[in-house]
Coordinates of C-alpha atoms in Angstrom, one line a residue:
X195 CA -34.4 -5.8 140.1
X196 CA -37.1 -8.2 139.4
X197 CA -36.3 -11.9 141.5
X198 CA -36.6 -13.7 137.8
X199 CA -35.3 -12.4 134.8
X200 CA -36.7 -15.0 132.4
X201 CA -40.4 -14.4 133.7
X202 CA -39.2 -10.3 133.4
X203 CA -37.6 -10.6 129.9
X204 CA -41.2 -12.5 128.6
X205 CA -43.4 -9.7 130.5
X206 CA -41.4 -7.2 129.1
X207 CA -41.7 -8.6 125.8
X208 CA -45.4 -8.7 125.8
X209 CA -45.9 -5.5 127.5
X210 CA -43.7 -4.1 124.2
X211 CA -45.9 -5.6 121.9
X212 CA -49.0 -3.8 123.5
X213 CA -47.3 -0.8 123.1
X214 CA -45.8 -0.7 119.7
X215 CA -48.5 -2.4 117.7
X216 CA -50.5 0.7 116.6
X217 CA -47.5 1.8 115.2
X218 CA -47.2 -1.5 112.4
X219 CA -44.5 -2.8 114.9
X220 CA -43.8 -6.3 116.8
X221 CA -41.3 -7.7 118.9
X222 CA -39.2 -10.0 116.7
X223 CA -41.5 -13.4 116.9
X224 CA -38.3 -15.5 116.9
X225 CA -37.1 -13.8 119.7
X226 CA -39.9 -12.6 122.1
X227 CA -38.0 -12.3 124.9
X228 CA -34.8 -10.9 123.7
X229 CA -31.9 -11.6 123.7
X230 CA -27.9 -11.0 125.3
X231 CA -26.8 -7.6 123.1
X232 CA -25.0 -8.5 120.4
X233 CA -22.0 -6.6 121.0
X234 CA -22.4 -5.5 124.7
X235 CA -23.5 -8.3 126.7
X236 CA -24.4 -6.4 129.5
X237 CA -27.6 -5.5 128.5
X238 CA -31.2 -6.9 127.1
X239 CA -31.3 -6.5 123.2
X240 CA -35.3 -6.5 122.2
X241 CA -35.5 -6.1 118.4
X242 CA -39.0 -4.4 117.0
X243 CA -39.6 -5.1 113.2
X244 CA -42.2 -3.7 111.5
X245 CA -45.4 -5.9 110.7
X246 CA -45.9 -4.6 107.4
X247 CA -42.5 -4.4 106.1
X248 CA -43.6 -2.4 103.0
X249 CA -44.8 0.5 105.0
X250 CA -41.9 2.3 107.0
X251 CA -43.4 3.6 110.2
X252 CA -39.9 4.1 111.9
X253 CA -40.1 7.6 111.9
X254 CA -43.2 7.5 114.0
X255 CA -42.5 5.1 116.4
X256 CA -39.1 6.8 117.5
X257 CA -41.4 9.6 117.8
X258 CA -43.6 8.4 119.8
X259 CA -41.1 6.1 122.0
X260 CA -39.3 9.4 122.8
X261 CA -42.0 10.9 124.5
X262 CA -43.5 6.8 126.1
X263 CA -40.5 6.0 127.5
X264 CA -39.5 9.4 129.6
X265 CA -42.7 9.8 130.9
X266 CA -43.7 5.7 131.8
X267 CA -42.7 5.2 135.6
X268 CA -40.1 3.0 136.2
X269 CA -37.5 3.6 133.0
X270 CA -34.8 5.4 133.7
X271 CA -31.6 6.7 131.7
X272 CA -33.4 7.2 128.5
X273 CA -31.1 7.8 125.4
X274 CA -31.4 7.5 121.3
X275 CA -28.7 6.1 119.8
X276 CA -28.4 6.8 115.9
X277 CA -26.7 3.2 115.7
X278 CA -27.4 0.8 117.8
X279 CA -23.9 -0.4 119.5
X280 CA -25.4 -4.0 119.3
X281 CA -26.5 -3.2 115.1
X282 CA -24.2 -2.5 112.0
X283 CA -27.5 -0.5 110.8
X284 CA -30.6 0.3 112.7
X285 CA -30.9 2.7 115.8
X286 CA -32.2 2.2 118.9
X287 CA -33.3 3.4 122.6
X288 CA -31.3 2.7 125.6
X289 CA -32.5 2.4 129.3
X290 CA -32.8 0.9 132.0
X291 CA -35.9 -0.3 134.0
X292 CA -36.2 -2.5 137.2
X293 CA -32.9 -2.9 137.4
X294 CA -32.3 -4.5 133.3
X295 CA -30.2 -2.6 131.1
X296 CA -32.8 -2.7 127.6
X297 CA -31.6 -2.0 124.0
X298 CA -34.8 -1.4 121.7
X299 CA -33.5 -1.6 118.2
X300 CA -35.8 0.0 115.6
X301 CA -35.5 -2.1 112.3
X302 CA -36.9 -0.4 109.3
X303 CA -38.3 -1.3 106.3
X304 CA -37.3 -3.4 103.6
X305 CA -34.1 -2.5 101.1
X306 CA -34.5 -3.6 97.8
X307 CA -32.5 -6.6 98.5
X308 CA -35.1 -8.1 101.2
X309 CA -38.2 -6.9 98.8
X310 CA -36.8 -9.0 95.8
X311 CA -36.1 -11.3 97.5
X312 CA -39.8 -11.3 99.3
X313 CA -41.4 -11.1 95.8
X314 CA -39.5 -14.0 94.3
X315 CA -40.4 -16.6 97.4
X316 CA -44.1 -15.0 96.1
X317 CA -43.5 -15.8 92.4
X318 CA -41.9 -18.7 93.0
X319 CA -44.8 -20.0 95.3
X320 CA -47.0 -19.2 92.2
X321 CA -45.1 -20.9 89.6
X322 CA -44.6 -24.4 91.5
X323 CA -48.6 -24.3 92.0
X324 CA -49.8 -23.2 88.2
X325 CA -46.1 -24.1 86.1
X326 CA -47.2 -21.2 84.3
X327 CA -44.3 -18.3 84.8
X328 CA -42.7 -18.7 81.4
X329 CA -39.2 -16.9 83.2
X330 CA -39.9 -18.8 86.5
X331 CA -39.8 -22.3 84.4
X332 CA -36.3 -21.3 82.8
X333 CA -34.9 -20.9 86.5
X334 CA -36.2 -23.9 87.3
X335 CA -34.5 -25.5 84.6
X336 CA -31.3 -24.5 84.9
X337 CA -31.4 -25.4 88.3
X338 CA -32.2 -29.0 87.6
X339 CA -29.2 -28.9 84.9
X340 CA -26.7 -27.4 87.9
X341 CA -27.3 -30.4 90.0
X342 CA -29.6 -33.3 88.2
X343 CA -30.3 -34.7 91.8
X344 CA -32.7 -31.5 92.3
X345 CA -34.8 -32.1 88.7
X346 CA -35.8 -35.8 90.2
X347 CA -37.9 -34.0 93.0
X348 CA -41.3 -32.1 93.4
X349 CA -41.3 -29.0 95.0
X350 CA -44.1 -28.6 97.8
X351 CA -43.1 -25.6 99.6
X352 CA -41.4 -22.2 99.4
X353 CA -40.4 -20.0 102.2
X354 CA -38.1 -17.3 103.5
X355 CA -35.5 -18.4 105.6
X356 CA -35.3 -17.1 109.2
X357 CA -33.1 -17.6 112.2
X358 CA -29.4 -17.7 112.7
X359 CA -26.5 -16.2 110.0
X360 CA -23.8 -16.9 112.3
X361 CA -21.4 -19.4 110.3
X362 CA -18.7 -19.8 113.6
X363 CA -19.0 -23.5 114.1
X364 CA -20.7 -24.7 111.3
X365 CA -19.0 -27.5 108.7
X366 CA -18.6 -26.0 105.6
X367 CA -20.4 -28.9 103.9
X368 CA -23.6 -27.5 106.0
X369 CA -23.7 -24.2 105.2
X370 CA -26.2 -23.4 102.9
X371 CA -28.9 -24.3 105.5
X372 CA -27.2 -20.8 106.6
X373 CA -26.5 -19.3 103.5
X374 CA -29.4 -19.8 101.8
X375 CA -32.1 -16.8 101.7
X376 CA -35.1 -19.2 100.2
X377 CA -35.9 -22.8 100.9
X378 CA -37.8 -25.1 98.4
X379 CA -39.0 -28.4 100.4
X380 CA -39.9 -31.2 98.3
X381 CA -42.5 -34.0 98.8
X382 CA -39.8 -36.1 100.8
X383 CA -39.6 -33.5 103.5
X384 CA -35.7 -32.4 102.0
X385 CA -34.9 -28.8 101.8
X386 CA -33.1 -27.2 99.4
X387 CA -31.5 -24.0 99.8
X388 CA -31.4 -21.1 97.4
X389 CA -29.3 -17.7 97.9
X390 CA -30.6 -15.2 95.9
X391 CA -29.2 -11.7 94.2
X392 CA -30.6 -9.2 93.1
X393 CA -29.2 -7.9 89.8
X394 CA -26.9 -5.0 91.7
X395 CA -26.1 -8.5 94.6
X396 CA -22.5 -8.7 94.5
X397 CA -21.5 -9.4 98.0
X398 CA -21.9 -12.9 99.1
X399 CA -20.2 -13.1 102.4
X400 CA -19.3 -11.3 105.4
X401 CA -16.7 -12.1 108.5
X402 CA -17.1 -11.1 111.9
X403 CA -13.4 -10.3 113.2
X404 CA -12.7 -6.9 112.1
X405 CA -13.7 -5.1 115.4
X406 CA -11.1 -7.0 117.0
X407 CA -8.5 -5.2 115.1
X408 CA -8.0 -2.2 116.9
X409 CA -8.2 -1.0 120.5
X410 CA -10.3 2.4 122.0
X411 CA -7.1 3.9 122.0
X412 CA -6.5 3.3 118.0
X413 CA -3.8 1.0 118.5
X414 CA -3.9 -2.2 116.3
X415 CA -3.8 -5.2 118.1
X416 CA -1.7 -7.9 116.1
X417 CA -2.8 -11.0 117.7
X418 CA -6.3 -10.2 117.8
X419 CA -8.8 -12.2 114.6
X420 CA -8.9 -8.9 112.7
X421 CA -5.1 -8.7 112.3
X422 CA -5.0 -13.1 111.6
X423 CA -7.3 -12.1 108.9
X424 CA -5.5 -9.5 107.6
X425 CA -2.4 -11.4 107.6
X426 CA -3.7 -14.4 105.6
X427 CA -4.0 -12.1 102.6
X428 CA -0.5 -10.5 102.4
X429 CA -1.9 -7.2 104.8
X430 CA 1.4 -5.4 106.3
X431 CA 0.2 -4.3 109.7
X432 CA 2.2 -1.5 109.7
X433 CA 0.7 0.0 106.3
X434 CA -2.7 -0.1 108.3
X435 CA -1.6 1.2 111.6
X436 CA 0.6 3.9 109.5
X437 CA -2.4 4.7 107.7
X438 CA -5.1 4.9 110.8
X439 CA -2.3 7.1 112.5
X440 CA -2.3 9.3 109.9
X441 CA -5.8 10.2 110.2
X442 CA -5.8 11.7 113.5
X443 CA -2.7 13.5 113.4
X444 CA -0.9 10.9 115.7
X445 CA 3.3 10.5 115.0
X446 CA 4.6 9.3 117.2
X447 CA 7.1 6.1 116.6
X448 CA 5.4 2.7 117.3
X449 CA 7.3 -0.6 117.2
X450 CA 7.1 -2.8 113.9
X451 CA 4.8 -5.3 113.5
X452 CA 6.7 -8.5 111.4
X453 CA 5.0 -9.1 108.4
X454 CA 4.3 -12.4 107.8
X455 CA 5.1 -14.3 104.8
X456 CA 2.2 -14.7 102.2
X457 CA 0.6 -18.3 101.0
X458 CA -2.0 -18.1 98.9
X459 CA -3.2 -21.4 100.4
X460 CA -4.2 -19.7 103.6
X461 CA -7.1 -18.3 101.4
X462 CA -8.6 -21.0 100.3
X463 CA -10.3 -22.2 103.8
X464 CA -10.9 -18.4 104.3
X465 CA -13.0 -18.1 101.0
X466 CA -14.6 -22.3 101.4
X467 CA -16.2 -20.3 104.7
X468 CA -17.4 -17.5 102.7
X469 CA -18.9 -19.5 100.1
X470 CA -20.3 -22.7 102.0
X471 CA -21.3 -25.6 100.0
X472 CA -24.8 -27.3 99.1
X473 CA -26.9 -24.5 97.9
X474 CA -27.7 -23.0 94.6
X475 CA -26.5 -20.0 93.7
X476 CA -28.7 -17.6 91.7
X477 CA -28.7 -14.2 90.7
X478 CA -30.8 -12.0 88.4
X479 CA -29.3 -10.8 85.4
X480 CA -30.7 -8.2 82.8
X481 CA -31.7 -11.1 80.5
X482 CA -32.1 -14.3 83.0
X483 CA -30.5 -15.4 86.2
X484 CA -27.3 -17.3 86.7
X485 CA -27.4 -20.2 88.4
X486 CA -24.9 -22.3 90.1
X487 CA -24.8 -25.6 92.4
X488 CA -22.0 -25.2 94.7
X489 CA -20.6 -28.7 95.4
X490 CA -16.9 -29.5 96.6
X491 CA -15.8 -29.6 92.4
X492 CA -17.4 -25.8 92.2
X493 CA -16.2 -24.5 95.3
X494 CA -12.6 -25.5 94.4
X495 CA -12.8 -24.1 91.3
X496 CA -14.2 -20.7 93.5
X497 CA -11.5 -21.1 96.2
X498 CA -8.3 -22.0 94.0
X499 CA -5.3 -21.0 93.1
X500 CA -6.2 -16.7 94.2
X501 CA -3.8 -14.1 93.6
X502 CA -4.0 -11.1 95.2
X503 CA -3.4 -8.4 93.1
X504 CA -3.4 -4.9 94.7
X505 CA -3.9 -4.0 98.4
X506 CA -4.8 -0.5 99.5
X507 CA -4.7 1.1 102.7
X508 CA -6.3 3.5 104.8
X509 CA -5.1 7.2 104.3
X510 CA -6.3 10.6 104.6
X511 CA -8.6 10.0 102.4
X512 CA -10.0 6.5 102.8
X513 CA -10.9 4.7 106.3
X514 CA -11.0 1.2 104.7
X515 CA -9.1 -1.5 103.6
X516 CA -9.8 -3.1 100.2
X517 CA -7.9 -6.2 98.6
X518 CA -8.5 -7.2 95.4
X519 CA -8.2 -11.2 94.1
X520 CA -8.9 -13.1 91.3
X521 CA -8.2 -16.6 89.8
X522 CA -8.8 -18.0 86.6
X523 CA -12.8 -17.9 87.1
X524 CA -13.9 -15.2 89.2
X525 CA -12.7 -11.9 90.6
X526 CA -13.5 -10.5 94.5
X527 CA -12.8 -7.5 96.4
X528 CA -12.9 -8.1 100.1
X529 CA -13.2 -4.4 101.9
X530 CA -12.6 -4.3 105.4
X531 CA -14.5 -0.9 106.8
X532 CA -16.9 0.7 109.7
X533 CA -20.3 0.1 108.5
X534 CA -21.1 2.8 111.6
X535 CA -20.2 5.6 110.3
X536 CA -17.1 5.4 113.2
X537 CA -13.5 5.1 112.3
X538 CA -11.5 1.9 112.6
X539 CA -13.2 -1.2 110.9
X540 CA -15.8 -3.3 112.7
X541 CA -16.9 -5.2 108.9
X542 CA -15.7 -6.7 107.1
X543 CA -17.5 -8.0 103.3
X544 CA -16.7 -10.7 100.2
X545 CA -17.8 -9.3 96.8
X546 CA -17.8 -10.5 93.4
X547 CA -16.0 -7.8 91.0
X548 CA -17.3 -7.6 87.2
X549 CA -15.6 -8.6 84.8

């Protein structure tokens, strides 16, 4: 093992660039050196993302890592993964060499989501230098009429936002410096933060917790954040253990879990966290966009007074958990489910129903 890992985690991270740039990739610039894996600490997480994130080359650099990395000196243990175990989404090569434990995650190219949301910071750039965008003036507009404070200010800059998502730790008041997927600086150096939707964008949060719900064995673990979570919302244990058991043919009789009593006001910091504060909302509609500031007055009105009105369970059928709420101004599905194509829940998602 290399005598510094810092100087060996930069190296590395140059050497990957070398390699992996004919192929329209790039080691994450934010993160040149890696990072701890996400999920399993144990090893070095490198992320490549592709340079030109309209043209999807991930095909041909997993084909050409599979034949670089089992035949460069040195790298040892060489596996594909078809889901990274520290990504909810990409795949990636694991291996080791000089002694480091390396996960190379393979992002690919832009969903629909990330391409809107690139071509709007483009529009947007365009309209605040020529005021000429006849649709791009009306969003404008109704922002300054969600929050006056925002039509007193010029707006110098545009740009995606980049860095951390994590939302552990962070005062709901500050938030939307997290939330936000665009932010418009103004000539005072203030940034304002914009999350944007496409017109299918219903989910506006996510929570981390859910993985913690079961063990390897499939047993559910009831004081684990997964199962806190559940409970919050009315969730009998058993009904999700029953329904888990049920899938793989296991019945034997397991002690019961006490259901706790519901409050609906154990949502209400649950669904502040998912929203955040100080940001605008907007969303594209077929004719428009919505557009929301979410202050304390709109995020009570968000977080008030929910009802939960139907749980369903896992089953035969169905691996995930969905719980419908609504108050008297907007309607949510939270679905707790594997978003790895495994079977007990490691996601967990906050969506806006229609209607």
């Amino acid at each position: 093992m290399a005598d510094n890992p810092i100087q060996f985690y930069e190296q590395f991270g140059q050497d990957l660039n070398k390699l992996v740039k004919s192929k329209n990739y790039e080691v994450a610039p934010l993160k040149p050196k890696g990072q701890p894996g996400k999920n399993v600490k144990s090893v070095r997480e490198y992320r490549l993302q592709l340079i030109n994130k309209n043209k999807d080359t991930s095909k041909d650099l997993i084909t050409f890592l599979q034949r670089q990395l089992r035949f460069t000196n040195g790298v040892k243990n060489v596996s594909f993964n078809e889901i990274s175990p520290n990504s909810s989404k990409f795949p990636s090569f694991g291996f080791s060499v000089d002694g480091y434990d390396i996960d190379l995650i393979i992002a690919r190219g832009a969903n629909r989501g990330e391409k809107f949301e690139t071509r709007t910071v483009s529009d947007l750039k365009s309209y605040f230098n020529t005021r000429q965008d006849k649709a791009f003036a009306k969003l404008i507009t109704q922002m300054n009429e969600s929050f006056s404070p925002f039509a007193d200010v010029d707006v110098v800059e545009v740009k995606q936002r980049r860095g951390a998502t994590k939302k552990e730790g962070v005062p709901v008041e500050k938030l939307g410096a997290i939330i936000g997927d665009i932010i418009l600086t103004d000539t005072t150096g203030k940034d304002w933060f914009v999350s944007l939707k496409d017109i299918n964008g219903l989910t506006f949060s996510s929570y981390s917790g859910a993985a913690s719900l079961f063990n390897a064995q499939g047993d559910l673990q009831p004081n684990s954040a997964g199962a806190k979570f559940l409970e919050a919302f009315g969730v009998d244990l058993n009904l999700v253990q029953q329904g888990f058991d049920e899938r793989r043919g296991f019945d034997e009789i397991r002690d019961d879990i006490p259901v706790k009593p519901f409050d609906k006001r154990n949502l209400i910091p649950i669904f502040e966290r998912a929203w955040g504060m100080n940001y605008f909302y907007v969303k594209k509609e077929r004719m428009g966009w919505q557009v929301f500031w979410i202050d304390r007055p709109k995020l009570k009105e968000l977080t008030n007074n929910l009802k939960v009105t139907q749980i369903r369970y896992p089953s035969i059928k169905s691996k995930q958990i969905s719980i419908l709420l609504e108050n008297k101004y907007k309607k949510y599905i939270v679905e707790v489910r594997n978003s790895k194509a495994g079977e007990y829940p490691n996601d967990t998602k906050f969506r806006i129903r229609p209607g």
